[in-house]
PDB file of C-alpha atoms and ligand atoms in Angstrom:
ATOM      1  CA  UNK X   1      -5.630   7.102 -19.180  1.00 36.00           C
ATOM      2  CA  UNK X   2      -5.206   9.957 -16.765  1.00 37.00           C
ATOM      3  CA  UNK X   3      -4.853   9.595 -13.036  1.00 38.00           C
ATOM      4  CA  UNK X   4      -6.748  11.799 -10.650  1.00 37.00           C
ATOM      5  CA  UNK X   5      -4.527  12.962  -7.835  1.00 39.00           C
ATOM      6  CA  UNK X   6      -6.780  13.509  -4.885  1.00 37.00           C
ATOM      7  CA  UNK X   7      -4.267  15.541  -2.950  1.00 38.00           C
ATOM      8  CA  UNK X   8      -3.453  19.197  -3.505  1.00 36.00           C
ATOM      9  CA  UNK X   9      -6.830  20.154  -4.832  1.00 34.00           C
ATOM     10  CA  UNK X  10      -7.965  22.657  -2.188  1.00 36.00           C
ATOM     11  CA  UNK X  11      -9.586  24.933  -4.762  1.00 33.00           C
ATOM     12  CA  UNK X  12     -11.472  21.982  -6.145  1.00 31.00           C
ATOM     13  CA  UNK X  13     -12.331  20.468  -2.806  1.00 33.00           C
ATOM     14  CA  UNK X  14     -15.907  19.639  -3.674  1.00 32.00           C
ATOM     15  CA  UNK X  15     -14.887  18.156  -6.968  1.00 31.00           C
ATOM     16  CA  UNK X  16     -12.140  16.119  -5.352  1.00 31.00           C
ATOM     17  CA  UNK X  17     -14.556  14.827  -2.725  1.00 32.00           C
ATOM     18  CA  UNK X  18     -16.966  13.850  -5.449  1.00 30.00           C
ATOM     19  CA  UNK X  19     -14.229  12.072  -7.375  1.00 32.00           C
ATOM     20  CA  UNK X  20     -12.356  10.525  -4.543  1.00 33.00           C
ATOM     21  CA  UNK X  21     -15.082   9.620  -2.100  1.00 36.00           C
ATOM     22  CA  UNK X  22     -15.698  11.285   1.201  1.00 38.00           C
ATOM     23  CA  UNK X  23     -13.265  10.765   4.093  1.00 42.00           C
ATOM     24  CA  UNK X  24     -13.894   7.320   5.502  1.00 48.00           C
ATOM     25  CA  UNK X  25     -15.937   6.945   8.654  1.00 52.00           C
ATOM     26  CA  UNK X  26     -14.053   6.093  11.837  1.00 66.00           C
ATOM     27  CA  UNK X  27     -10.733   7.297  10.483  1.00 79.00           C
ATOM     28  CA  UNK X  28      -8.358   9.253  12.698  1.00 83.00           C
ATOM     29  CA  UNK X  29      -6.591  12.179  11.088  1.00 92.00           C
ATOM     30  CA  UNK X  30      -2.954  11.988  12.157  1.00 95.00           C
ATOM     31  CA  UNK X  31      -1.734  15.041  14.079  1.00 96.00           C
ATOM     32  CA  UNK X  32       1.046  17.047  12.421  1.00 97.00           C
ATOM     33  CA  UNK X  33       4.488  15.661  13.340  1.00 96.00           C
ATOM     34  CA  UNK X  34       5.288  18.661  15.592  1.00 96.00           C
ATOM     35  CA  UNK X  35       2.093  18.034  17.575  1.00 96.00           C
ATOM     36  CA  UNK X  36       2.610  14.278  17.720  1.00 96.00           C
ATOM     37  CA  UNK X  37       6.036  14.842  19.266  1.00 96.00           C
ATOM     38  CA  UNK X  38       4.444  16.786  22.104  1.00 95.00           C
ATOM     39  CA  UNK X  39       1.980  13.919  22.693  1.00 94.00           C
ATOM     40  CA  UNK X  40       4.469  11.062  22.737  1.00 95.00           C
ATOM     41  CA  UNK X  41       6.247  10.062  25.929  1.00 92.00           C
ATOM     42  CA  UNK X  42       9.629   9.621  24.238  1.00 95.00           C
ATOM     43  CA  UNK X  43      11.628  11.552  21.660  1.00 96.00           C
ATOM     44  CA  UNK X  44      11.620  10.211  18.084  1.00 97.00           C
ATOM     45  CA  UNK X  45      14.230   7.638  17.127  1.00 97.00           C
ATOM     46  CA  UNK X  46      16.449   7.112  14.094  1.00 98.00           C
ATOM     47  CA  UNK X  47      15.605   3.940  12.164  1.00 98.00           C
ATOM     48  CA  UNK X  48      17.695   2.594   9.288  1.00 98.00           C
ATOM     49  CA  UNK X  49      16.041   0.458   6.608  1.00 98.00           C
ATOM     50  CA  UNK X  50      16.715  -0.759   3.095  1.00 98.00           C
ATOM     51  CA  UNK X  51      14.584   1.662   1.103  1.00 98.00           C
ATOM     52  CA  UNK X  52      12.476  -0.492  -1.278  1.00 97.00           C
ATOM     53  CA  UNK X  53      11.505   2.425  -3.495  1.00 97.00           C
ATOM     54  CA  UNK X  54      15.183   3.156  -4.238  1.00 97.00           C
ATOM     55  CA  UNK X  55      16.460  -0.421  -4.412  1.00 95.00           C
ATOM     56  CA  UNK X  56      16.496  -1.988  -7.854  1.00 91.00           C
ATOM     57  CA  UNK X  57      16.970  -5.672  -8.595  1.00 88.00           C
ATOM     58  CA  UNK X  58      20.556  -6.463  -9.553  1.00 89.00           C
ATOM     59  CA  UNK X  59      21.987  -3.371  -7.810  1.00 93.00           C
ATOM     60  CA  UNK X  60      23.242  -3.022  -4.232  1.00 94.00           C
ATOM     61  CA  UNK X  61      20.379  -2.298  -1.809  1.00 95.00           C
ATOM     62  CA  UNK X  62      20.070   1.359  -0.787  1.00 97.00           C
ATOM     63  CA  UNK X  63      19.920   2.127   2.951  1.00 98.00           C
ATOM     64  CA  UNK X  64      18.265   5.169   4.431  1.00 98.00           C
ATOM     65  CA  UNK X  65      17.958   6.530   7.954  1.00 98.00           C
ATOM     66  CA  UNK X  66      14.604   8.033   8.939  1.00 98.00           C
ATOM     67  CA  UNK X  67      13.307   9.796  12.032  1.00 98.00           C
ATOM     68  CA  UNK X  68      10.066   8.681  13.659  1.00 98.00           C
ATOM     69  CA  UNK X  69       8.281   6.555  16.233  1.00 98.00           C
ATOM     70  CA  UNK X  70       7.612   2.822  16.515  1.00 98.00           C
ATOM     71  CA  UNK X  71       4.276   2.336  14.742  1.00 98.00           C
ATOM     72  CA  UNK X  72       2.907   0.283  17.651  1.00 96.00           C
ATOM     73  CA  UNK X  73       3.510   3.220  20.020  1.00 96.00           C
ATOM     74  CA  UNK X  74       1.702   5.685  17.720  1.00 96.00           C
ATOM     75  CA  UNK X  75      -1.193   3.293  17.096  1.00 96.00           C
ATOM     76  CA  UNK X  76      -1.640   2.780  20.829  1.00 94.00           C
ATOM     77  CA  UNK X  77      -1.576   6.534  21.376  1.00 93.00           C
ATOM     78  CA  UNK X  78      -4.128   7.278  18.646  1.00 93.00           C
ATOM     79  CA  UNK X  79      -6.372   4.200  18.550  1.00 93.00           C
ATOM     80  CA  UNK X  80      -6.236   3.168  22.200  1.00 93.00           C
ATOM     81  CA  UNK X  81      -4.619   0.317  24.136  1.00 94.00           C
ATOM     82  CA  UNK X  82      -6.844  -2.306  22.474  1.00 94.00           C
ATOM     83  CA  UNK X  83      -5.752  -1.462  18.927  1.00 94.00           C
ATOM     84  CA  UNK X  84      -4.140  -4.884  18.418  1.00 93.00           C
ATOM     85  CA  UNK X  85      -6.499  -7.044  20.488  1.00 92.00           C
ATOM     86  CA  UNK X  86      -9.367  -7.746  18.076  1.00 85.00           C
ATOM     87  CA  UNK X  87      -8.862 -10.750  15.833  1.00 85.00           C
ATOM     88  CA  UNK X  88      -9.295 -10.492  12.083  1.00 87.00           C
ATOM     89  CA  UNK X  89      -8.706  -6.772  11.989  1.00 94.00           C
ATOM     90  CA  UNK X  90      -6.413  -4.499  10.051  1.00 95.00           C
ATOM     91  CA  UNK X  91      -5.070  -0.965  10.119  1.00 96.00           C
ATOM     92  CA  UNK X  92      -5.947   1.228   7.189  1.00 96.00           C
ATOM     93  CA  UNK X  93      -3.404   3.882   6.165  1.00 97.00           C
ATOM     94  CA  UNK X  94      -4.976   6.467   3.875  1.00 97.00           C
ATOM     95  CA  UNK X  95      -2.627   8.671   1.889  1.00 97.00           C
ATOM     96  CA  UNK X  96      -3.040  12.136   0.390  1.00 96.00           C
ATOM     97  CA  UNK X  97      -2.545  10.741  -3.125  1.00 94.00           C
ATOM     98  CA  UNK X  98      -5.439   8.268  -2.812  1.00 95.00           C
ATOM     99  CA  UNK X  99      -3.242   5.265  -1.973  1.00 96.00           C
ATOM    100  CA  UNK X 100      -4.831   3.108   0.739  1.00 96.00           C
ATOM    101  CA  UNK X 101      -2.818   0.351   2.451  1.00 96.00           C
ATOM    102  CA  UNK X 102      -4.676  -2.125   4.674  1.00 96.00           C
ATOM    103  CA  UNK X 103      -2.297  -4.068   6.847  1.00 96.00           C
ATOM    104  CA  UNK X 104      -3.326  -6.980   9.086  1.00 95.00           C
ATOM    105  CA  UNK X 105      -2.821  -6.195  12.767  1.00 96.00           C
ATOM    106  CA  UNK X 106      -0.835  -9.438  13.237  1.00 95.00           C
ATOM    107  CA  UNK X 107       1.857  -8.120  10.940  1.00 96.00           C
ATOM    108  CA  UNK X 108       2.726  -5.470  13.523  1.00 97.00           C
ATOM    109  CA  UNK X 109       3.390  -8.207  16.092  1.00 96.00           C
ATOM    110  CA  UNK X 110       5.590 -10.129  13.674  1.00 97.00           C
ATOM    111  CA  UNK X 111       7.623  -7.253  12.205  1.00 98.00           C
ATOM    112  CA  UNK X 112       8.754  -3.895  13.545  1.00 98.00           C
ATOM    113  CA  UNK X 113       7.369  -0.842  11.769  1.00 98.00           C
ATOM    114  CA  UNK X 114       8.062   2.840  12.281  1.00 98.00           C
ATOM    115  CA  UNK X 115       5.903   5.785  11.366  1.00 98.00           C
ATOM    116  CA  UNK X 116       8.491   8.325  10.221  1.00 98.00           C
ATOM    117  CA  UNK X 117       8.193  12.021   9.428  1.00 98.00           C
ATOM    118  CA  UNK X 118      11.648  13.006   8.217  1.00 98.00           C
ATOM    119  CA  UNK X 119      15.097  11.800   7.339  1.00 98.00           C
ATOM    120  CA  UNK X 120      17.673  11.459  10.100  1.00 98.00           C
ATOM    121  CA  UNK X 121      19.610  14.088   8.156  1.00 97.00           C
ATOM    122  CA  UNK X 122      17.197  16.943   8.818  1.00 92.00           C
ATOM    123  CA  UNK X 123      18.553  18.954   5.871  1.00 95.00           C
ATOM    124  CA  UNK X 124      17.671  16.278   3.303  1.00 96.00           C
ATOM    125  CA  UNK X 125      14.218  16.621   1.691  1.00 97.00           C
ATOM    126  CA  UNK X 126      11.643  14.117   2.961  1.00 98.00           C
ATOM    127  CA  UNK X 127      11.033  12.601  -0.466  1.00 98.00           C
ATOM    128  CA  UNK X 128      11.960   9.549  -2.496  1.00 98.00           C
ATOM    129  CA  UNK X 129      12.280   8.401  -6.087  1.00 97.00           C
ATOM    130  CA  UNK X 130       9.725   5.662  -6.627  1.00 95.00           C
ATOM    131  CA  UNK X 131      11.648   3.596  -9.149  1.00 92.00           C
ATOM    132  CA  UNK X 132       8.953   0.925  -9.634  1.00 91.00           C
ATOM    133  CA  UNK X 133       6.523   3.651 -10.698  1.00 91.00           C
ATOM    134  CA  UNK X 134       9.037   5.802 -12.577  1.00 91.00           C
ATOM    135  CA  UNK X 135       8.363   8.808 -10.306  1.00 94.00           C
ATOM    136  CA  UNK X 136      11.020  11.202  -9.005  1.00 96.00           C
ATOM    137  CA  UNK X 137      11.164  13.287  -5.805  1.00 97.00           C
ATOM    138  CA  UNK X 138       7.824  12.028  -4.479  1.00 97.00           C
ATOM    139  CA  UNK X 139       7.015  13.775  -1.151  1.00 98.00           C
ATOM    140  CA  UNK X 140       6.738  11.278   1.723  1.00 98.00           C
ATOM    141  CA  UNK X 141       5.092  13.487   4.340  1.00 97.00           C
ATOM    142  CA  UNK X 142       3.243  13.905   6.549  1.00 98.00           C
ATOM    143  CA  UNK X 143       3.978  10.277   7.509  1.00 98.00           C
ATOM    144  CA  UNK X 144       5.602   7.249   5.938  1.00 98.00           C
ATOM    145  CA  UNK X 145       5.320   3.673   7.229  1.00 98.00           C
ATOM    146  CA  UNK X 146       8.659   1.837   7.058  1.00 98.00           C
ATOM    147  CA  UNK X 147       9.517  -1.734   8.112  1.00 98.00           C
ATOM    148  CA  UNK X 148      12.673  -3.015   9.765  1.00 98.00           C
ATOM    149  CA  UNK X 149      13.806  -5.117   6.816  1.00 97.00           C
ATOM    150  CA  UNK X 150      17.384  -5.261   8.111  1.00 97.00           C
ATOM    151  CA  UNK X 151      16.080  -7.423  10.970  1.00 97.00           C
ATOM    152  CA  UNK X 152      13.653  -9.265   8.644  1.00 97.00           C
ATOM    153  CA  UNK X 153      15.238  -9.699   5.197  1.00 94.00           C
ATOM    154  CA  UNK X 154      12.233 -11.726   3.985  1.00 95.00           C
ATOM    155  CA  UNK X 155      10.408  -8.390   3.731  1.00 96.00           C
ATOM    156  CA  UNK X 156      12.734  -7.329   0.912  1.00 94.00           C
ATOM    157  CA  UNK X 157      10.878  -9.544  -1.580  1.00 93.00           C
ATOM    158  CA  UNK X 158       7.666  -7.532  -1.092  1.00 93.00           C
ATOM    159  CA  UNK X 159       8.955  -4.257  -2.483  1.00 92.00           C
ATOM    160  CA  UNK X 160       7.089  -1.150  -1.343  1.00 94.00           C
ATOM    161  CA  UNK X 161       3.527  -2.561  -1.345  1.00 92.00           C
ATOM    162  CA  UNK X 162       3.173  -2.231   2.430  1.00 96.00           C
ATOM    163  CA  UNK X 163       5.123   1.037   2.731  1.00 98.00           C
ATOM    164  CA  UNK X 164       2.428   3.712   2.359  1.00 98.00           C
ATOM    165  CA  UNK X 165       3.699   7.286   2.207  1.00 98.00           C
ATOM    166  CA  UNK X 166       1.872  10.642   2.397  1.00 98.00           C
ATOM    167  CA  UNK X 167      -0.170   8.972   5.149  1.00 98.00           C
ATOM    168  CA  UNK X 168      -2.670  11.426   6.629  1.00 97.00           C
ATOM    169  CA  UNK X 169      -5.312   9.142   8.194  1.00 97.00           C
ATOM    170  CA  UNK X 170      -5.372   5.834   9.999  1.00 96.00           C
ATOM    171  CA  UNK X 171      -8.184   3.627  11.202  1.00 95.00           C
ATOM    172  CA  UNK X 172      -8.827   0.203  12.651  1.00 95.00           C
ATOM    173  CA  UNK X 173     -11.095  -1.986  10.513  1.00 92.00           C
ATOM    174  CA  UNK X 174     -12.511  -5.448  10.166  1.00 87.00           C
ATOM    175  CA  UNK X 175     -10.423  -7.534   7.714  1.00 83.00           C
ATOM    176  CA  UNK X 176     -11.854  -9.212   4.604  1.00 71.00           C
ATOM    177  CA  UNK X 177     -14.867  -6.999   4.005  1.00 77.00           C
ATOM    178  CA  UNK X 178     -17.777  -8.542   2.096  1.00 85.00           C
ATOM    179  CA  UNK X 179     -16.700  -6.732  -1.097  1.00 89.00           C
ATOM    180  CA  UNK X 180     -13.698  -9.086  -1.326  1.00 94.00           C
ATOM    181  CA  UNK X 181     -15.555 -12.313  -0.548  1.00 93.00           C
ATOM    182  CA  UNK X 182     -19.237 -11.686  -1.299  1.00 92.00           C
ATOM    183  CA  UNK X 183     -21.936 -14.330  -0.992  1.00 88.00           C
ATOM    184  CA  UNK X 184     -21.829 -16.525  -4.067  1.00 87.00           C
ATOM    185  CA  UNK X 185     -18.121 -17.289  -3.986  1.00 91.00           C
ATOM    186  CA  UNK X 186     -16.442 -19.668  -1.558  1.00 91.00           C
ATOM    187  CA  UNK X 187     -14.493 -17.716   1.026  1.00 89.00           C
ATOM    188  CA  UNK X 188     -12.509 -20.872   1.816  1.00 91.00           C
ATOM    189  CA  UNK X 189     -11.366 -21.203  -1.769  1.00 95.00           C
ATOM    190  CA  UNK X 190     -10.598 -17.541  -2.386  1.00 95.00           C
ATOM    191  CA  UNK X 191      -9.464 -16.026   0.962  1.00 93.00           C
ATOM    192  CA  UNK X 192      -5.761 -16.272   0.082  1.00 95.00           C
ATOM    193  CA  UNK X 193      -6.370 -14.749  -3.365  1.00 97.00           C
ATOM    194  CA  UNK X 194      -8.385 -11.896  -1.859  1.00 95.00           C
ATOM    195  CA  UNK X 195      -5.536 -11.157   0.577  1.00 94.00           C
ATOM    196  CA  UNK X 196      -3.077 -11.004  -2.341  1.00 96.00           C
ATOM    197  CA  UNK X 197      -5.338  -8.561  -4.174  1.00 97.00           C
ATOM    198  CA  UNK X 198      -5.573  -6.469  -1.023  1.00 95.00           C
ATOM    199  CA  UNK X 199      -1.818  -6.426  -0.521  1.00 95.00           C
ATOM    200  CA  UNK X 200      -0.660  -5.796  -4.081  1.00 96.00           C
ATOM    201  CA  UNK X 201      -3.529  -4.149  -5.984  1.00 97.00           C
ATOM    202  CA  UNK X 202      -6.282  -2.600  -3.885  1.00 96.00           C
ATOM    203  CA  UNK X 203      -4.089   0.158  -2.500  1.00 96.00           C
ATOM    204  CA  UNK X 204      -4.638   1.844  -5.887  1.00 96.00           C
ATOM    205  CA  UNK X 205      -7.487  -0.061  -7.572  1.00 97.00           C
ATOM    206  CA  UNK X 206     -10.884  -1.258  -6.378  1.00 96.00           C
ATOM    207  CA  UNK X 207     -13.195  -4.225  -6.484  1.00 95.00           C
ATOM    208  CA  UNK X 208     -16.856  -3.323  -6.360  1.00 90.00           C
ATOM    209  CA  UNK X 209     -16.259   0.022  -4.677  1.00 91.00           C
ATOM    210  CA  UNK X 210     -13.724  -1.231  -2.121  1.00 94.00           C
ATOM    211  CA  UNK X 211     -10.082  -0.183  -2.298  1.00 94.00           C
ATOM    212  CA  UNK X 212      -7.895   2.804  -3.033  1.00 95.00           C
ATOM    213  CA  UNK X 213      -8.574   5.997  -4.923  1.00 94.00           C
ATOM    214  CA  UNK X 214      -5.251   6.354  -6.719  1.00 94.00           C
ATOM    215  CA  UNK X 215      -6.538   4.588  -9.849  1.00 95.00           C
ATOM    216  CA  UNK X 216     -10.031   3.451  -8.852  1.00 94.00           C
ATOM    217  CA  UNK X 217     -10.783   1.071 -11.694  1.00 95.00           C
ATOM    218  CA  UNK X 218     -12.864  -1.985 -10.798  1.00 97.00           C
ATOM    219  CA  UNK X 219     -10.542  -4.968 -11.219  1.00 98.00           C
ATOM    220  CA  UNK X 220     -13.502  -7.367 -10.994  1.00 96.00           C
ATOM    221  CA  UNK X 221     -14.684  -5.857 -14.279  1.00 97.00           C
ATOM    222  CA  UNK X 222     -11.270  -5.357 -15.879  1.00 96.00           C
ATOM    223  CA  UNK X 223      -9.973  -8.883 -15.226  1.00 97.00           C
ATOM    224  CA  UNK X 224     -12.894 -10.372 -17.147  1.00 97.00           C
ATOM    225  CA  UNK X 225     -12.007  -8.261 -20.212  1.00 97.00           C
ATOM    226  CA  UNK X 226      -8.303  -9.159 -20.371  1.00 96.00           C
ATOM    227  CA  UNK X 227      -6.986 -12.491 -21.634  1.00 97.00           C
ATOM    228  CA  UNK X 228      -4.419 -14.433 -19.645  1.00 95.00           C
ATOM    229  CA  UNK X 229      -1.406 -13.241 -21.654  1.00 95.00           C
ATOM    230  CA  UNK X 230      -2.315  -9.531 -21.517  1.00 95.00           C
ATOM    231  CA  UNK X 231      -2.997  -9.869 -17.793  1.00 97.00           C
ATOM    232  CA  UNK X 232       0.414 -11.459 -17.172  1.00 96.00           C
ATOM    233  CA  UNK X 233       2.260  -8.789 -19.141  1.00 94.00           C
ATOM    234  CA  UNK X 234       0.428  -5.991 -17.314  1.00 96.00           C
ATOM    235  CA  UNK X 235       1.279  -7.388 -13.903  1.00 97.00           C
ATOM    236  CA  UNK X 236       4.807  -8.663 -14.534  1.00 97.00           C
ATOM    237  CA  UNK X 237       6.189  -6.106 -17.024  1.00 96.00           C
ATOM    238  CA  UNK X 238       3.794  -3.155 -17.333  1.00 94.00           C
ATOM    239  CA  UNK X 239       6.606  -1.090 -18.914  1.00 91.00           C
ATOM    240  CA  UNK X 240       6.701  -3.550 -21.822  1.00 89.00           C
ATOM    241  CA  UNK X 241       2.989  -3.074 -22.331  1.00 86.00           C
ATOM    242  CA  UNK X 242       2.871   0.662 -21.903  1.00 91.00           C
ATOM    243  CA  UNK X 243       6.250   2.427 -21.641  1.00 92.00           C
ATOM    244  CA  UNK X 244       6.207   5.221 -19.080  1.00 91.00           C
ATOM    245  CA  UNK X 245       3.220   3.854 -17.171  1.00 93.00           C
ATOM    246  CA  UNK X 246       3.156   4.424 -13.415  1.00 92.00           C
ATOM    247  CA  UNK X 247       1.553   1.028 -12.787  1.00 94.00           C
ATOM    248  CA  UNK X 248       4.160  -0.853 -10.698  1.00 94.00           C
ATOM    249  CA  UNK X 249       5.119  -4.422 -11.635  1.00 96.00           C
ATOM    250  CA  UNK X 250       4.594  -7.145  -9.034  1.00 97.00           C
ATOM    251  CA  UNK X 251       7.728  -6.846  -6.848  1.00 95.00           C
ATOM    252  CA  UNK X 252      10.773  -7.776  -8.902  1.00 92.00           C
ATOM    253  CA  UNK X 253      12.704  -8.925  -5.856  1.00 90.00           C
ATOM    254  CA  UNK X 254      10.323 -11.896  -5.651  1.00 94.00           C
ATOM    255  CA  UNK X 255      11.248 -15.161  -7.395  1.00 95.00           C
ATOM    256  CA  UNK X 256       9.842 -15.153 -10.944  1.00 96.00           C
ATOM    257  CA  UNK X 257       7.829 -18.351 -10.374  1.00 97.00           C
ATOM    258  CA  UNK X 258       6.110 -16.750  -7.385  1.00 97.00           C
ATOM    259  CA  UNK X 259       5.293 -13.587  -9.354  1.00 97.00           C
ATOM    260  CA  UNK X 260       3.739 -15.678 -12.100  1.00 98.00           C
ATOM    261  CA  UNK X 261       1.753 -17.734  -9.591  1.00 98.00           C
ATOM    262  CA  UNK X 262       0.413 -14.564  -7.943  1.00 98.00           C
ATOM    263  CA  UNK X 263      -0.573 -13.078 -11.319  1.00 98.00           C
ATOM    264  CA  UNK X 264      -2.453 -16.271 -12.224  1.00 98.00           C
ATOM    265  CA  UNK X 265      -4.181 -16.441  -8.827  1.00 98.00           C
ATOM    266  CA  UNK X 266      -5.288 -12.823  -9.070  1.00 98.00           C
ATOM    267  CA  UNK X 267      -6.688 -13.361 -12.553  1.00 98.00           C
ATOM    268  CA  UNK X 268      -8.638 -16.476 -11.501  1.00 98.00           C
ATOM    269  CA  UNK X 269     -10.026 -14.759  -8.394  1.00 98.00           C
ATOM    270  CA  UNK X 270     -11.004 -11.519 -10.089  1.00 98.00           C
ATOM    271  CA  UNK X 271     -12.692 -13.397 -12.926  1.00 97.00           C
ATOM    272  CA  UNK X 272     -14.666 -15.443 -10.380  1.00 96.00           C
ATOM    273  CA  UNK X 273     -15.597 -12.391  -8.283  1.00 96.00           C
ATOM    274  CA  UNK X 274     -19.180 -11.297  -9.021  1.00 93.00           C
ATOM    275  CA  UNK X 275     -19.560  -7.736 -10.282  1.00 93.00           C
ATOM    276  CA  UNK X 276     -21.939  -6.068  -7.866  1.00 84.00           C
ATOM    277  CA  UNK X 277     -24.326  -3.393  -9.121  1.00 77.00           C
TER     278      UNK X 277
HETATM  279  C1  HEC E 301       0.636   2.215  -7.047  1.00 77.35           C
HETATM  280  C2  HEC E 301      -0.645   2.091  -7.665  1.00 77.35           C
HETATM  281  C3  HEC E 301      -0.992   0.787  -8.380  1.00 77.35           C
HETATM  282  C4  HEC E 301      -0.944  -0.493  -7.885  1.00 77.35           C
HETATM  283  C5  HEC E 301      -0.484  -0.944  -6.514  1.00 77.35           C
HETATM  284  C6  HEC E 301      -1.449  -1.342  -8.941  1.00 77.35           C
HETATM  285  N1  HEC E 301      -1.776  -0.597 -10.032  1.00 77.35           N
HETATM  286 FE1  HEC E 301      -2.687  -1.298 -11.738  1.00 77.35          FE
HETATM  287  N2  HEC E 301      -2.593   0.569 -12.531  1.00 77.35           N
HETATM  288  C7  HEC E 301      -2.135   1.688 -11.884  1.00 77.35           C
HETATM  289  C8  HEC E 301      -2.183   2.811 -12.790  1.00 77.35           C
HETATM  290  C9  HEC E 301      -1.739   4.219 -12.465  1.00 77.35           C
HETATM  291  C10 HEC E 301      -2.715   2.314 -14.013  1.00 77.35           C
HETATM  292  C11 HEC E 301      -2.948   3.080 -15.304  1.00 77.35           C
HETATM  293  C12 HEC E 301      -1.707   2.860 -16.099  1.00 77.35           C
HETATM  294  C13 HEC E 301      -1.669   3.542 -17.426  1.00 77.35           C
HETATM  295  O1  HEC E 301      -2.686   3.572 -18.130  1.00 77.35           O
HETATM  296  O2  HEC E 301      -0.567   4.022 -17.721  1.00 77.35           O
HETATM  297  C14 HEC E 301      -2.965   0.893 -13.811  1.00 77.35           C
HETATM  298  C15 HEC E 301      -3.507   0.049 -14.771  1.00 77.35           C
HETATM  299  C16 HEC E 301      -3.878  -1.270 -14.539  1.00 77.35           C
HETATM  300  C17 HEC E 301      -4.521  -2.139 -15.502  1.00 77.35           C
HETATM  301  C18 HEC E 301      -4.854  -1.777 -16.932  1.00 77.35           C
HETATM  302  C19 HEC E 301      -6.206  -1.249 -17.086  1.00 77.35           C
HETATM  303  C20 HEC E 301      -6.508  -1.100 -18.549  1.00 77.35           C
HETATM  304  O3  HEC E 301      -6.256  -0.016 -19.074  1.00 77.35           O
HETATM  305  O4  HEC E 301      -6.940  -2.081 -19.125  1.00 77.35           O
HETATM  306  C21 HEC E 301      -4.721  -3.336 -14.904  1.00 77.35           C
HETATM  307  C22 HEC E 301      -5.364  -4.576 -15.492  1.00 77.35           C
HETATM  308  C23 HEC E 301      -4.186  -3.230 -13.576  1.00 77.35           C
HETATM  309  N3  HEC E 301      -3.682  -1.953 -13.384  1.00 77.35           N
HETATM  310  C24 HEC E 301      -4.184  -4.247 -12.663  1.00 77.35           C
HETATM  311  C25 HEC E 301      -3.499  -4.208 -11.446  1.00 77.35           C
HETATM  312  C26 HEC E 301      -3.361  -5.337 -10.566  1.00 77.35           C
HETATM  313  C27 HEC E 301      -3.986  -6.706 -10.790  1.00 77.35           C
HETATM  314  C28 HEC E 301      -2.607  -4.927  -9.507  1.00 77.35           C
HETATM  315  C29 HEC E 301      -2.110  -5.752  -8.364  1.00 77.35           C
HETATM  316  C30 HEC E 301      -1.210  -6.807  -8.706  1.00 77.35           C
HETATM  317  C31 HEC E 301      -2.293  -3.516  -9.715  1.00 77.35           C
HETATM  318  N4  HEC E 301      -2.845  -3.127 -10.908  1.00 77.35           N
HETATM  319  C32 HEC E 301      -1.566  -2.717  -8.824  1.00 77.35           C
HETATM  320  C33 HEC E 301      -1.693   1.777 -10.582  1.00 77.35           C
HETATM  321  C34 HEC E 301      -1.514   0.704  -9.740  1.00 77.35           C
END
């Protein structure tokens, strides 16, 4: 199965728009880092994190120092002072490669994030090896969202799911759109499952037209076609199923029992989710 990369297709702009969907309404294009620095009241800061894309289970964690601004400061600057006031809302980070992370606003109150645009060592290329996806030298710019996981080690278990890179657009949105919990299924029963799908899967995949453009297959359809065992193997050890695949496993830093529980919950939810026309 081939993956359509939505970035870097200027000559095929119309085609890429047709394939990848038009830019989402209400989204703010991020200014280039040089321009952002003229708009911000303070100079950028160095932030050191454990880099989840470089850290592999069983090996010492890899630290990296980046240069950027506290995410809250940038969001206030670009989305206005009320960006974190509305309840049940989330920030969407849309990346050049079609990856779309949607992060609940409350998470920014609980944990410190930075929007970075370079390494502290200005001579080092702003790129990373994405070990979970078997990709080398992946460009991170224009912006990369990193979390202070030295102050909050519990974030280490999540891997890179909430660390969107190549971020070019942000927007403030209502959480839990109807696509995730449509009429006909109990939102009480499935809200937690839908949030797991959002966090771990819908940055690349979709349900009923909602989600990312990196690999826009409809999981509500696909889950119904795959038996429990195949589903588990895909989510827990995709490399065993298809060596060389860029589908990332559920974060390996998480306890195995939790990974298995999440895989089972996602399967149950996506099988229950109606396929909308
Ligand atoms: C970083 C992007 C990314 C994320 C996140 C991701 N996937 Fe995938 N997924 C892929 C890619 C790319 C493929 C195609 C892999 C291939 O064919 O080599 C794929 C393939 C699949 C397939 C197989 C489809 C088939 O051929 O039958 C399933 C099922 C799947 N993903 C489910 C999930 C679920 C469930 C999650 C969340 C736990 C998830 N994916 C998270 C990128 C992603």
